Amino acid sequence: MLSRPKPGESEADLLRFQNQFLAARASPAVKVVKKADKRRGAGGSGDEERPPLQDSRDVVILEDFPDVLPALTPAPPKKSKFKNACVCFNDEDPEERLECQDRHITAVFSKIIERDTSTAAVTMPVPTGDPFPRAFHRSEIKNEVKVESGRKSIFAQKIAAKRAAEEAVTAPPAVETRHTHGRLAVPGAMCSPGSAEEEPLHSTKDDLLGKPDDGVSTQRPHIITGEGLGSLESEREALAIHEENLQKLHSMTQEEILQEQRRLLVQLDPSLVAFLKSRRGVDEGQERREKPGPPEPGTESQHGAKETVKDFSVGGSGMEESVRTEKDTRMEITEVDLPIKPQKEWIHMNNVEFEKLEWIKDLPHPRQKRTKKGMQARFSLKGELIPPDADLPTHLGLHHHGEEAERAGYSLQELFHLCRSQIIQQRTLALQVLGRVVQKAKAGEFASSLKGSVLRLLLDAGFLFLLRFSLDDTVDNVIAASVWALHALLVSPEDEEYLDQTFSWYQGMAVFPFTPNSEEEEEEEEELTLMEKKPRKKSKDENKPDPDVARYDVIKGLLKTQFLHRLRYILEVVRPVPAVVLDILDILTRVARHSSEACSQLLACPRLIDTIVREFLPIQWDPRVAEPGHLLTSLHGVACATAMKLIRVLASGGRNATARLLNKFELKSRLSRFIAEDPRDLPLCREEAIRLSTEAFRLWAVAAGYGQSCDLYRDLYPVLVKILQSLPHLLSDCQENPTFPLSIQRATAVVTLLTHVTQTAGCTAELQARLSSSGPGDGEQIPPPPVTWNQVSGLRPFLETSLRRSVQEISRLETWQALQPLTTTYIIYLGVYYSVCSQQPSLNPIDCLEEVERLTSEVLLPLLSQPAMHSMWDLLRPCSALCNPLSCSPAPESLPSIVSLSCTGRKPLMSLAGSKSPFPFLTALLFLINNVTHIHKGLVSKYTSVLDFKGLKDYLLQSWPTRPPSITPSSAWILRHEYHLQYFVLALAQKMAGTCPDYAQHASLHHCVAMALLSRLLPGSEHLAHELLLGLAFNPEFIPEGKTGGPEAADFSDILHLGTSSKLAQPGLVAAGFPKPRRGVLLGESYQHLPFIRACYLSLFVHLEPALARSQVAYQGRTYLVQSLLLPEVKGPILPSDWPFFPLISLYNKVTGAETQGAVLNSLPPDLVNTVTRNLQWVLLLETWRARVLQNISAAAKLARLMCVFLTGGDLFREGPVHCYTAALLALYCQPKVLDSLELDSPLPGLASFHDLYISVLEQFEGVSFGDPLFGVFVLLPLQRRFSVQLRLAVFGEHVSTLRALGVPLKQFPVPLERYTSPPEDNLNLLRQYFRTLVTGVLRHTWCPVLYAVAVAHVNSFIFSQDSTTQEADTARKSMLRKTWLLVDEVLKKHLLYYKVPNPESPMGIDLYEQLPPIRLKYLQMVTKKEPKENMQMSDPE
């Protein structure tokens, strides 16, 4: 059977297949049907007239198939080549232009001038004896007549020489001269004075007209030739036009010529200007060849003119100087300029084309262009940036024939182009260079040299998908280069190193996912409900194109491109070299850190994990790998620590993923294999063997963190005991063993494993009791783990002995720095052990207390008394991320779409993650002390020295007031560990508050730290926030002002500062029937109600209960309930900075949410008054005694939150307690410093705009205020002059009815009137509203005294203003003044005319002139056009 054609076969293959088919005489698959020709009748098929086909081939005719290919749909748009060439003048009339360019037939044929051919030479063909004309061969033409060739080929030069020779023989002399001086005739429109047709490049009048002895310039035109006219008329007409132009140029001054020249250069098409320049150059060259000899004076003039215009054209036409210089200064290439002299013996070099050999000349020296625009960056093959003026030798391979050939290096655009080359070496080299550029960019090497971000530019240009396409290449070298470049883009080795380092810290296994926080996604999903978010989000990502997804999340964009399947194919089928395998495993590890969804995709990828476990985690492999000097050509079939780390990171994604890895992929047997055997016995190099064993222990620790794989503990117990016994002797190998740091990491991994096994064993008794007490209807119960407390309790003596040995080395700085990570894990283990030990029912409490006392007296207290401990406490402030925000700032080239910890280049030694950081050790120590004092309350007083360390107090004093760094992946990772230390300090302080009498000196500081920490804790630490709210934030012991004269001091302060507080305490501002308490009384009441305030706040944080449950499971060590070691995504702190106002905000959102849905809340919660009162009490207490705690909340935000009192619950604000506390807070917010900091125009968190909130307040005031003065003050506060005029327009426009009820007395108004009257109002619409409300009686002093005084002040200032202004404003103020003069209301008239200054003590709120000042009186007389009354003195308004 014959095969069908396949893609890639040529036409010769098709012909061969056809001959084989014909030779086989097989029946065709298509039957040829020959239809009769209808035009010849039924029988006339026309076959007899059809010529026979060659080779007797059958022709297949397809029916209904068009003979002509269909046109493209839609067709490409056609662009006019003449549209841009059209010249438009600024002063040209469009009608005249239309008449000139009219193409109607009458315009075309109105004047026909036939070409005169009477003198044209007519040659007859030369008679020859040949039947056909003789063929032309270029070798027969001699090259004697040299033609100006430009860049013509040899063949074109021969043709030109042949034509020139024929013209020399046949043409008459007159025609010859004409062809010498003119080649082309241009339209007469170019013959206007000063046109570019004559001399477009001249700069001076002498150059334009030519000197008297310059016959060439004055007697012969360069453009107009007269070609096409009669023989007698041609030169005459051309010379007449030329002379007319010269006369017009003579009549113009040099300035007029230059001005006309500039106008033409700007308006003419640059291509037309270039053509005119080329015509003059060609004609001058021909004239020079005809008249050899010394240069004439006109030549120098023309040369000078060219130089002058070159500089002018750069500024006038905007063309690049470099392009002009290259065109104007191009010189003819000779043999002397060539570095290699051509020889005649070389083949095809008998006729040398020097212009085609120009590229082998030596390159000019590079120079930096003096331009404001930046030059294109070029990189070496090592990815280094090459300076613009660097003169590098050509043998480095950095010069090429692209743009800027004299500059060495490759631009990013050229590297992108090479990546798509068909030559393998070019593709590989380009990918390698791009990878090095990315690597150096991430290290920040280009930050000071280049503008913008290199990584962002590359990703915007499609670099990510270029790498993805390159991964699909079939060449191993290209695949390797693509993997390496992708590794440089995605993976940060320093990030992984620091994550491994913090793995054994307190709660160090739990990390935040490397998921970008996309603002674009959040904006698109704001309107989705909680039930709709997940499916909608998934479908949205699926429907989005890959580049759109990769724009905000590179990993997610890669996962959509079947990226994992391709990497699996490379590992399984291509089987690359070890370096590529390691890069792929690192990339997969980075993908696994992205999110739990990414871990699920890794596990779901067919055969990916199977291949990794089978090929890179085998049970047995070739022992020759461990031999010194052995060259490892393939990593397949050899155990690899990087593969074990990938499995460990995958297991951190969730307990289900861990169970699949352990059971489906048989990782339990591999764990036993790599843990049971000592690293020295593994057939690997020593360093790799230790790393493999370390990662195996870490993987087991992760599994134990879920309560899994604890059955291996019984099987491997002898191995673990052997390792524990060797830990005290580890120090002896410190100086001798070069792998000592790796051995320390392995030991810390072992202790971390035992810590989680101990936590799991501590849950056995609880689960066993639940299982025993459960009935048939209780559902499925969690089975207890296969390890019991008795099996792990024997580990404590080993680890405590090791701790004692390590603590003895604290005075030796170098040794202690090496042992500190291991000592930290010892302390964490003991803290976990004693926290679980106290919960075991089988343990004797007396024995436990004795062990704790012995540990305190023999280990912990001597440790705290060491001088080295003082130094560690002193290092807290230098290493703190809160005190040094720049230590966790993002890297220069960090991108939001690629999450990193910004550890590239390593962290400083004096930073939280640096090698000298005391944070991990001190956090573990405080964790142990808290657990010890929790078990044995009598030991609390022994640890009072901890809070007395000066370094700790200095650190707390500086850390809590400062604004924390912005939340980024880097800062979140660092700050989480710092917050752990602060929490344990506060937890220890809470235990001392009620037992130690000397603790009161620290109470205020620790309360401030607790309040600041509450607004900083990140997701995953909800348990810590709950504990702070429960036991410390509302604890009276931490607010000593409440019982040491704080309320009395507040009253005394109000007495000293008589002002706003005394005004707001007037009877009119308090609801009737209630006492008028002072601020001290309110503070005392708030202090007594602290337990109720705490209950109120705890009840409102119900929305955090699911997150709180997950966090409690992790911090309390209930491993059987831990679902994942990946923390929630970080989008901000758990509690907002304004959380003290949360009850008010919650009630307001509840009311507005119901109104948005169309419902009306007729009944509010019965405890509404209590809830609002507790909120106001807490805020008042904080504003009085902890004002700095609320300093991060702006004054505008506080005011907006307090307005929610009036927007919630109808007339809730009229309740006595609510009214009193709101008035007290308003008095604090009306202090001068607070009013100065009030910024209502800036964006407020949680509000779309303050304007919308204010409109709601006005509507509520109109509905339920009943003229309440307190409510009125809140309405009047935003109407100050320096705030937005839209707020005042809203009151005097749409809500003018509020003026009837704004009866706040002037003497009780807490804000100075000068803030409303100064500076004078300049909004004309508002001034008209002021005047209208005053004249119509809508605004009266008896109804709204504050705004009455404000309106009178602004109208008076406006009508008497004589400053220069617009015509509309001047007309308006004169009109207002005339209307004021004609007012019938004499009281209002005198107020508007005689206003002087605002005065709250005056009954009217203003002071009046007794008589008008002379300037105002004169202006009034001028405007009103009449004499005022003689006694223009102020009379009694009444």
Coordinates of N, CA and C in Angstrom, one line a residue, residues 1279 1313 1316-1317 1330 1345-1355 1406:
L1279 N -17.3 72.9 57.7 CA -17.5 74.1 56.9 C -16.5 75.2 57.1
L1313 N -14.2 81.5 65.2 CA -14.8 82.0 64.0 C -13.8 82.3 62.9
Y1316 N -13.5 80.2 60.0 CA -14.5 80.2 59.0 C -14.5 81.5 58.1
T1317 N -14.0 82.6 58.7 CA -14.0 83.8 58.0 C -12.7 84.2 57.2
Y1330 N -24.7 82.9 49.8 CA -24.6 83.6 51.1 C -25.6 84.8 51.0
P1345 N -26.8 81.4 64.3 CA -25.9 82.5 64.6 C -24.5 82.4 64.0
V1346 N -24.0 81.1 64.0 CA -22.6 80.9 63.5 C -22.5 81.2 62.1
L1347 N -23.3 80.6 61.3 CA -23.2 80.8 59.8 C -23.7 82.2 59.4
Y1348 N -24.6 82.8 60.2 CA -25.0 84.2 60.0 C -23.8 85.1 60.0
A1349 N -23.0 84.9 61.1 CA -21.8 85.8 61.2 C -20.8 85.5 60.1
V1350 N -20.7 84.2 59.7 CA -19.8 83.8 58.6 C -20.2 84.4 57.3
A1351 N -21.5 84.3 57.0 CA -22.0 84.8 55.7 C -21.9 86.3 55.6
V1352 N -22.2 87.0 56.7 CA -22.1 88.5 56.7 C -20.6 88.9 56.5
A1353 N -19.7 88.2 57.1 CA -18.3 88.5 57.0 C -17.8 88.3 55.5
H1354 N -18.2 87.3 54.9 CA -17.7 87.0 53.5 C -18.4 87.9 52.5
V1355 N -19.7 88.2 52.7 CA -20.4 89.1 51.8 C -19.8 90.5 51.9
I1406 N -20.5 89.6 65.8 CA -19.6 90.4 64.9 C -19.5 91.7 65.6

